[in-house]
Coordinates of C-alpha atoms in Angstrom, one line a residue:
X1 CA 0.0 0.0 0.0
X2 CA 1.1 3.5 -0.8
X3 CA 1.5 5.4 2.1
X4 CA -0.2 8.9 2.2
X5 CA 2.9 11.0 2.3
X6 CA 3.9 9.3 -1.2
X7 CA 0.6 11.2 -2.8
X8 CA 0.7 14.4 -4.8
X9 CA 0.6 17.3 -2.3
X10 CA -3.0 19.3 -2.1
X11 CA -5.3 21.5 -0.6
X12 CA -8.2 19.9 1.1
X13 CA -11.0 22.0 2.1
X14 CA -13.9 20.6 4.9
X15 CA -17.3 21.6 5.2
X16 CA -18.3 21.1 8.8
X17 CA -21.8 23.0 9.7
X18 CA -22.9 22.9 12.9
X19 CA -19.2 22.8 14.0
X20 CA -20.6 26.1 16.5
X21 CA -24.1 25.7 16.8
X22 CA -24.1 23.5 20.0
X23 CA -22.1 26.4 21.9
X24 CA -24.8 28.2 22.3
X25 CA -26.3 25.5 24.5
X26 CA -23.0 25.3 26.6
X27 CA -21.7 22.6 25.1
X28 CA -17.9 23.2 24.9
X29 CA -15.3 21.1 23.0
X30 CA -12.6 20.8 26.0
X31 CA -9.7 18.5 25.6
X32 CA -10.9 16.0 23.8
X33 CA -11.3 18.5 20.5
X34 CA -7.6 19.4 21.1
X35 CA -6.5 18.7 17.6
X36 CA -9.4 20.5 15.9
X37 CA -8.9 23.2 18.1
X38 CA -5.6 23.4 17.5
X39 CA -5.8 23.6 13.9
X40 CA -8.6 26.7 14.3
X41 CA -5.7 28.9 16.4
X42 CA -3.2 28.1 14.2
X43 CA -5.0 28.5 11.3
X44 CA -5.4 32.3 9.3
X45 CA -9.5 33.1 10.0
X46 CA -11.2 34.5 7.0
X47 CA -14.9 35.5 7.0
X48 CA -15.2 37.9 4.3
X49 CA -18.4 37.8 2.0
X50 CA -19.1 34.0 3.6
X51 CA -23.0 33.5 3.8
X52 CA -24.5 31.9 7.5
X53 CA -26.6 28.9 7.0
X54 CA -26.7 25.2 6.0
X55 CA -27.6 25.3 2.4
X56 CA -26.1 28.7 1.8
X57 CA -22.5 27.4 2.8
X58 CA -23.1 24.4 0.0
X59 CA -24.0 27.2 -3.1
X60 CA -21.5 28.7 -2.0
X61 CA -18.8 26.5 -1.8
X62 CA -20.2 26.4 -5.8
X63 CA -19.7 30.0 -5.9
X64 CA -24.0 29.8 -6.4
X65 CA -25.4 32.6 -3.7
X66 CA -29.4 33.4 -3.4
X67 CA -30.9 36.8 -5.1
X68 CA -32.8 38.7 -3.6
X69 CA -36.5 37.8 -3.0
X70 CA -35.6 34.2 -4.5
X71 CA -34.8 30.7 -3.1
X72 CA -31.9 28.6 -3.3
X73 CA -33.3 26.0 -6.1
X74 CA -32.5 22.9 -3.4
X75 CA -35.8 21.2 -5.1
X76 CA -34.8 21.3 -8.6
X77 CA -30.7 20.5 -7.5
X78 CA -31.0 17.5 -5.6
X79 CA -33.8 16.1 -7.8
X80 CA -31.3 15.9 -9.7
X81 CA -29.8 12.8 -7.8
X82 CA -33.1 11.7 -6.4
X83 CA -34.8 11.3 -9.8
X84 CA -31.4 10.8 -12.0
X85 CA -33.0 13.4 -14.1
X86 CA -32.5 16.9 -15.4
X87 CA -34.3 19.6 -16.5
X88 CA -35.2 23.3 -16.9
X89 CA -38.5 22.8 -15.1
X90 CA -39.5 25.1 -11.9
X91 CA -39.4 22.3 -8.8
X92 CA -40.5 22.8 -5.4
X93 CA -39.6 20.7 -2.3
X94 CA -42.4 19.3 -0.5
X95 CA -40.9 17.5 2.4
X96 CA -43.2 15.5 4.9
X97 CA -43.0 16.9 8.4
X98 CA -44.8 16.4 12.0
X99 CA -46.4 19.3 13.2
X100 CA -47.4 19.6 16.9
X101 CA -48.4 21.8 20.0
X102 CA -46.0 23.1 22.4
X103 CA -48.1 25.1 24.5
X104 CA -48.8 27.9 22.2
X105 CA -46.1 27.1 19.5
X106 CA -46.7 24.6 16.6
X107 CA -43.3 22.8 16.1
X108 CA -41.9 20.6 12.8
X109 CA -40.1 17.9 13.1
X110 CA -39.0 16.5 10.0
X111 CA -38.1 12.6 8.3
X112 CA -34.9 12.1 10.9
X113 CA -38.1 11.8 13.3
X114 CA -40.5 10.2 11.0
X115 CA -38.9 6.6 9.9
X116 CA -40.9 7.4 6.6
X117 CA -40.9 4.1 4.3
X118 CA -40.6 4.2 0.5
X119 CA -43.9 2.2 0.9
X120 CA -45.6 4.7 3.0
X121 CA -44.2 7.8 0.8
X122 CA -45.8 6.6 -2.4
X123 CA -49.5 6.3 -0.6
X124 CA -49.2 9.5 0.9
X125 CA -48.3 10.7 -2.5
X126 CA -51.5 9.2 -4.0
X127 CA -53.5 10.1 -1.6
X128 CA -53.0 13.9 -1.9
X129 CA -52.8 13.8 -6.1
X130 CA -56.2 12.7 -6.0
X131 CA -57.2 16.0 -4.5
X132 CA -54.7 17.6 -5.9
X133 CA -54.3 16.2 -9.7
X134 CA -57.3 19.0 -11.1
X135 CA -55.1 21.8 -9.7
X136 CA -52.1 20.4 -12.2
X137 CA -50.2 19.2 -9.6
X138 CA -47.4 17.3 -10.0
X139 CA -45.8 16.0 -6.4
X140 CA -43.5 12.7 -6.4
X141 CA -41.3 11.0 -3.4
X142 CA -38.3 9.4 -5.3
X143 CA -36.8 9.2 -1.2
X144 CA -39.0 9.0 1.5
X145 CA -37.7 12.6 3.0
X146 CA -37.4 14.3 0.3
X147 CA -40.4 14.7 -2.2
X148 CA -40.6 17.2 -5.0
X149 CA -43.7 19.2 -6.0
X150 CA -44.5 20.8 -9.8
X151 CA -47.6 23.2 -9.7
X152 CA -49.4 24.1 -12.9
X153 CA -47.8 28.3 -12.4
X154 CA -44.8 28.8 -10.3
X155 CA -46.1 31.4 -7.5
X156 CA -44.5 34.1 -6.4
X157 CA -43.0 33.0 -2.8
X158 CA -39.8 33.1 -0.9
X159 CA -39.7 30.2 1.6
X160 CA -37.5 29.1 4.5
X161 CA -35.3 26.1 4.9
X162 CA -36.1 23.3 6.4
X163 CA -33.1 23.2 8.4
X164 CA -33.6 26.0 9.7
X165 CA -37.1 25.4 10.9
X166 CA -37.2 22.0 12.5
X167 CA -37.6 22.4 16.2
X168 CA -39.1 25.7 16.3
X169 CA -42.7 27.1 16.0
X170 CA -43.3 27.5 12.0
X171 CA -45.1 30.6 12.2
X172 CA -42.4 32.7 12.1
X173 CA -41.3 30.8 9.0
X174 CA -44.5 30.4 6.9
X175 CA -43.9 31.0 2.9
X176 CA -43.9 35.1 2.5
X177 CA -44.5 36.8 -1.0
X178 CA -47.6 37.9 -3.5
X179 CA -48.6 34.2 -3.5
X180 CA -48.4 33.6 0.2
X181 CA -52.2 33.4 1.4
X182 CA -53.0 30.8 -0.6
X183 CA -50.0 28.9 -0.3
X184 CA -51.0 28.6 3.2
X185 CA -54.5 27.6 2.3
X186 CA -53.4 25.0 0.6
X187 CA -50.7 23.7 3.8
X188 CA -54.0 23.8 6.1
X189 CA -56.1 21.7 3.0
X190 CA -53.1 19.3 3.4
X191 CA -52.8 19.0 7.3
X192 CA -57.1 18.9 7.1
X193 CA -56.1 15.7 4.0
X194 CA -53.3 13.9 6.0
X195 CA -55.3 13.8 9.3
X196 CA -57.4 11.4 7.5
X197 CA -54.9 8.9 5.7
X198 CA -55.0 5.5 6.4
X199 CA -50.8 5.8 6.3
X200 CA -51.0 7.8 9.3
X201 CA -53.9 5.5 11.0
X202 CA -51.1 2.7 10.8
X203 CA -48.5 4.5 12.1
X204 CA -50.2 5.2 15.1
X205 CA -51.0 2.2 15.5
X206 CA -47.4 1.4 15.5
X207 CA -46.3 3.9 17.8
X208 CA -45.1 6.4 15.1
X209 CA -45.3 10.2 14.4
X210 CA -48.4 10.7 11.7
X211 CA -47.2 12.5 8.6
X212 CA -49.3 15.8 9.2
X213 CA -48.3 18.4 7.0
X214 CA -45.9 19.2 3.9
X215 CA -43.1 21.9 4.4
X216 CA -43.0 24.0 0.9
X217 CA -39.4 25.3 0.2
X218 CA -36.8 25.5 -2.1
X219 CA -38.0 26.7 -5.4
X220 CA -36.8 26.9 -8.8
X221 CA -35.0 26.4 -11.7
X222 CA -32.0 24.6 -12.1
X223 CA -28.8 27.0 -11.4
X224 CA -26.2 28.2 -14.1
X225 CA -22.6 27.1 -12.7
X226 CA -20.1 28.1 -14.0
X227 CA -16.7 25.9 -14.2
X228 CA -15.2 25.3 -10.4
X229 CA -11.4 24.7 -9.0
X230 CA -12.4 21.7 -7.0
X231 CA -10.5 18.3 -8.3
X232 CA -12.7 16.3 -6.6
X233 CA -16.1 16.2 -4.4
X234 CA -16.5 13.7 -1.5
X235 CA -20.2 13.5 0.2
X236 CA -22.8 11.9 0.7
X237 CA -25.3 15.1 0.8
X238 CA -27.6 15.3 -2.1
X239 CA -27.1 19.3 -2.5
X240 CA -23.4 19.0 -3.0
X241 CA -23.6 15.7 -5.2
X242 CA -25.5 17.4 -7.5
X243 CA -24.1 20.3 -7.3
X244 CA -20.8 18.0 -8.7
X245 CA -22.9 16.9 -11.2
X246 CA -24.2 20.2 -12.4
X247 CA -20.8 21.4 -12.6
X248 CA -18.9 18.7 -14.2
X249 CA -16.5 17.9 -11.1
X250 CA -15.8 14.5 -9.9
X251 CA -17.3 13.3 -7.1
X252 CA -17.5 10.0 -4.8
X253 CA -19.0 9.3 -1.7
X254 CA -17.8 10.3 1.6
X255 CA -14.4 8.3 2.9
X256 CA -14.6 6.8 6.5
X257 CA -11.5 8.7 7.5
X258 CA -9.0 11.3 5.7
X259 CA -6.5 8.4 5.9
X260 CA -9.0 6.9 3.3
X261 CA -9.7 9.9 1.5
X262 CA -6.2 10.0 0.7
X263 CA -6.1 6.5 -0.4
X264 CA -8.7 7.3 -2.8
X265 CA -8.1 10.6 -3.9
X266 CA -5.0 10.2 -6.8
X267 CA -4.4 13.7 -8.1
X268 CA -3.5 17.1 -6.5
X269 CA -5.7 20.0 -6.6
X270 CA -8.2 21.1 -4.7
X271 CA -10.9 18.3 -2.7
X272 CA -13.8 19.4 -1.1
X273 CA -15.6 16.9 1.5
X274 CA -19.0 17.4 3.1
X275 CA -19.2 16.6 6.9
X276 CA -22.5 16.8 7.8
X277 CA -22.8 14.5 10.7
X278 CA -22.8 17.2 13.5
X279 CA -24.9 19.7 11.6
X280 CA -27.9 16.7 11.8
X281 CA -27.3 16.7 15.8
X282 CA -27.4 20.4 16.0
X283 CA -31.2 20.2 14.2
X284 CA -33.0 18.2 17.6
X285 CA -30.0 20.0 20.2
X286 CA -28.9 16.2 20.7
X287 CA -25.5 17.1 22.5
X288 CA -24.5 13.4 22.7
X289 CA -24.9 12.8 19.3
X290 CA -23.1 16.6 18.6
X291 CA -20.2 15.5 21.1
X292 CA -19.5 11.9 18.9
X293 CA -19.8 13.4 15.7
X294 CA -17.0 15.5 16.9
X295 CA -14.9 13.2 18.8
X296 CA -15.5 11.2 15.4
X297 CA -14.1 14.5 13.7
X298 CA -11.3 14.2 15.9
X299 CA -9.7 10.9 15.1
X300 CA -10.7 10.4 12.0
X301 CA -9.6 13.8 10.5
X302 CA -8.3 16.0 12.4
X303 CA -5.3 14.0 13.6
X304 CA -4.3 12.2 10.0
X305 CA -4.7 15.8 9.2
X306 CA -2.3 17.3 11.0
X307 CA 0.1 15.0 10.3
X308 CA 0.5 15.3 6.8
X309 CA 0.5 19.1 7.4
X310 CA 3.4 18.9 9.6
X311 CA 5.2 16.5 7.6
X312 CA 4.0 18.2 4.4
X313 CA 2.3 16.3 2.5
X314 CA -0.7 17.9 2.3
X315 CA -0.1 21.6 1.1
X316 CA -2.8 23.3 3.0
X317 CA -6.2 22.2 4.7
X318 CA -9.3 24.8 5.3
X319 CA -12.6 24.6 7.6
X320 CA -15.7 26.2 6.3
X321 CA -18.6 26.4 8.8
X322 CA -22.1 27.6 8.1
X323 CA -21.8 30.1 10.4
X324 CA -19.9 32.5 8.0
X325 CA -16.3 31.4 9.0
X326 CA -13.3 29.4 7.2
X327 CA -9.9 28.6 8.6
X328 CA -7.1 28.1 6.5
X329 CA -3.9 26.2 7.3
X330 CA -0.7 25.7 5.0
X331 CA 1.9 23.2 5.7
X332 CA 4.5 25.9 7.8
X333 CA 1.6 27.4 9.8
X334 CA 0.3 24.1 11.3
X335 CA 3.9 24.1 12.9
X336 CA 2.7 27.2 14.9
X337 CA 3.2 25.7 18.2
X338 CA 3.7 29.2 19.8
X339 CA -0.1 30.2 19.1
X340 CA -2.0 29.0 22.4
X341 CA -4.5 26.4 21.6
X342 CA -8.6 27.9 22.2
X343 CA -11.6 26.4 23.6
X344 CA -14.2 26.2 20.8
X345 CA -16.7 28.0 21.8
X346 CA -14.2 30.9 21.8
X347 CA -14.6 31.0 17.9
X348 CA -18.5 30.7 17.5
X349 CA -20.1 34.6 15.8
X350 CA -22.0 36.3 17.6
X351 CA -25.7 36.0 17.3
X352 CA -27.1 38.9 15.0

């Protein structure tokens, strides 16, 4: 086997949201993120022009940002993988979520809570087209979490993430433009439809969360990319994958570990991979799970990481967070010992 320092010399860039967002709920990284944290103090911070939020950081890392008044298109992108087709069309998402009281607030949770089956999805599907079919709907569920919906006229609405919702009361994130009224009609005729399906009727009966409602969000048209410097992609997110696609790069899914990343990855140039894993804790405030992703982050990457740094054979590494930050580290500055190691939570923004 070809050991890693024998590879051709690169820069690696990692996406890692939610690499802050447990902070705010106290949870600090202490010693045992001592190698992550020491790559952030040695690194050179850099948060000029950098967009906050989940799906914002991916168009970005595409050099793809959101205009004014619009959406990201996330529906019409990661249809792309979802459906293994591609077209100009106008998509929405339609995602199933659980809606439910807390006190006074009506709170989404979405599929990580819902153990939706491919099965299940198609039903649900058929049950609202029936309703829906003479309105020129067309709403399909090639995964069970994700399902994509074509209306007869695109309306006029700017919508909210679902990541950005899930745990919180939706009123505050309800579709907003010309069209908005009787978008939200049409989410109460769906609740009003769902309430009724014999899909949900099992579920309870099997101790499951009923599919309640749809969350409306990410509309449009398929992006114009222009060419981009990454040599390679590595994820297993559906925005970035197709994102790859779209833009002609080559990509694979995500490596267990940066030792196999560099097993796999043969050429120099510039690799992006898509760490996700504590960005899905961060949704539900599930500190445990928050804490192994990271500890996972920590042995897996940052240490192999490091390493090559040092030694260099990796030219430089950089850490892009969805909280409008990135960290850049070349080969000579990761020998920094002088700069004094930081707690995490030092680095997370402050809220606006």
């Amino acid at each position: 086997m070809t050991e890693a320092t024998d590879r051709p010399a690169s820069h690696l860039t990692l996406y890692l949201p939610g690499l802050f967002s447990m902070q705010e709920n106290g949870h600090a990284g202490g010693d045992r993120l001592r190698l992550l944290e020491t790559l952030l103090s040695r690194a050179e911070p850099d948060d000029r022009g950098l967009p906050r939020g989940y799906e914002e950081g991916l168009f970005a890392l595409f050099d793809l940002v959101r205009q004014e008044n619009t959406d990201l298109p996330v529906a019409a992108v990661t249809r792309m993988v979802d459906m293994g087709v591609i077209d100009s069309d106008w998509w929405l998402r339609a995602d199933p979520v659980h809606l439910s009281f807390d006190r006074d607030r009506l709170v989404l949770a979405d599929a990580q809570k819902l153990e939706i089956t491919p099965e299940q999805a198609g039903r649900l599907v058929a049950e609202i087209m029936e309703v829906f079919i003479a309105d020129g709907w067309l709403l399909k569920a090639p995964h069970p979490a994700r399902w994509y919906l074509k209306p007869k006229r695109a309306p006029q609405l700017v919508t909210a993430p679902l990541s950005q919702v899930v745990g919180r009361d939706i009123r505050w994130f309800l579709p907003r433009g010309p069209d908005e009224k009787p978008w939200q009609t049409i989410m109460n005729e769906i609740q009003i439809l769902l309430h009724g399906s014999t899909v949900n009727v099992e579920r309870e009966k099997a101790g499951k969360l009923p599919v309640n409602s749809l969350w409306f969000w990410g509309s449009g048209r398929l992006p114009r990319i222009a060419p981009v410097t990454w040599a390679g992609v590595w994820s297993n997110e559906p925005v970035s994958q197709s994102l790859a696609k779209l833009s002609g790069t080559p990509a694979a899914g995500l490596p267990a570990s940066y030792v196999d990343w560099r097993r796999q990855a043969e050429t120099g140039g510039e690799h992006l991979v898509i760490l996700e894993a504590a960005h899905d804790a961060t949704l539900y405030a599930d500190a445990p799970r928050w804490q192994e992703a990271m500890e996972k982050l920590e042995t897996d990457w940052m240490e192999p990481l490091l390493r090559d740094l040092k030694a260099g054979a990796l030219d430089r590494a950089t850490v892009v967070t969805d909280a409008g930050k990135r960290f850049t580290l070349g080969s000579g500055q990761a020998r920094r010992w002088w700069r004094r190691r930081r707690p995490l939570n030092t680095y997370r923004p402050e809220m606006e």
